[in-house]
XYZ file of C-alpha atoms in Angstrom:
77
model
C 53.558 136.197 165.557
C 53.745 133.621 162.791
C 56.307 136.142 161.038
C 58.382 135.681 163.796
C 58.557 131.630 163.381
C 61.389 130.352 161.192
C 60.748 129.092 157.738
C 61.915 128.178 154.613
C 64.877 130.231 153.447
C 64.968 131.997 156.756
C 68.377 132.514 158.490
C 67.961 130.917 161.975
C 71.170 132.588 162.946
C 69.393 136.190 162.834
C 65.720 135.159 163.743
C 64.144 136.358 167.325
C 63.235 133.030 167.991
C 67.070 131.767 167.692
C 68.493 134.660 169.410
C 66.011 134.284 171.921
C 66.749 131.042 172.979
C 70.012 131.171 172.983
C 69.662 134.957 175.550
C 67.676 132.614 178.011
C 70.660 129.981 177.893
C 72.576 133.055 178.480
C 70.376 135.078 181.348
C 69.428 130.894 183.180
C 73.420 130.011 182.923
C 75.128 133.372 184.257
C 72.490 135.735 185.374
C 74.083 138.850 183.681
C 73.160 142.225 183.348
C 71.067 143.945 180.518
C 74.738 145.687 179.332
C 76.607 142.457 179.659
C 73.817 140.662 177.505
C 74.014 143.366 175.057
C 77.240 143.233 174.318
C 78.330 139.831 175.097
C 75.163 138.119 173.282
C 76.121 140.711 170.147
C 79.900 139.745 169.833
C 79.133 135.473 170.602
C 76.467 135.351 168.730
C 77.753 138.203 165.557
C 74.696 139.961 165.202
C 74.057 143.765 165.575
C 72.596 144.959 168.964
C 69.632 145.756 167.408
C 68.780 142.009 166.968
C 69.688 141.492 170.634
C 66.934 144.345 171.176
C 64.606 142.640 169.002
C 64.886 139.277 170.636
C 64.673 140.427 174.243
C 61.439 142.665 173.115
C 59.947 139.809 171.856
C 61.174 137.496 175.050
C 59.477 140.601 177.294
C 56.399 140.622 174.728
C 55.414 136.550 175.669
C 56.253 137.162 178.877
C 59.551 134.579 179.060
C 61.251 137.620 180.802
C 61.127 140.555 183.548
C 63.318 143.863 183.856
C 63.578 145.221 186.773
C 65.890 148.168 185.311
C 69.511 146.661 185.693
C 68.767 142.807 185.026
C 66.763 140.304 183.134
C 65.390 137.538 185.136
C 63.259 134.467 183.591
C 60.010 134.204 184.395
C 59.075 130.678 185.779
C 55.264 130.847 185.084
């Protein structure tokens, strides 16, 4: 996990924890679906869908989110 935290030299703009954040802004404002949040998050935020991926593996890997096979919902726990 500490690889994951930003550091010194580290581009916040393409680290999970960044991305992350800024998918639960996206998910607790608008409440869209896993293809809207792949796409949309890729294109606002200009990073490849496989850093969207990334992000909402690592979001599902603490446990900030649930899938329940169409959309992401936050967990509140």
């Amino acid at each position: 996990i500490q690889l994951m935290i930003p550091r010194s030299g580290c581009d916040p703009e393409i680290n999970v924890v960044s991305i992350g954040a800024k998918i639960l802004k996206k998910v607790a404002d608008e409440n869209p679906p896993l293809d809207a949040i792949l796409t949309d998050c890729s294109s606002e935020l200009k990073v490849s869908i496989d850093h969207i991926i990334l992000s909402l593996d690592w979001l599902f890997s603490i446990k900030a989110i649930e899938f329940n096979g169409v959309e992401v919902f936050i967990n509140e726990a």
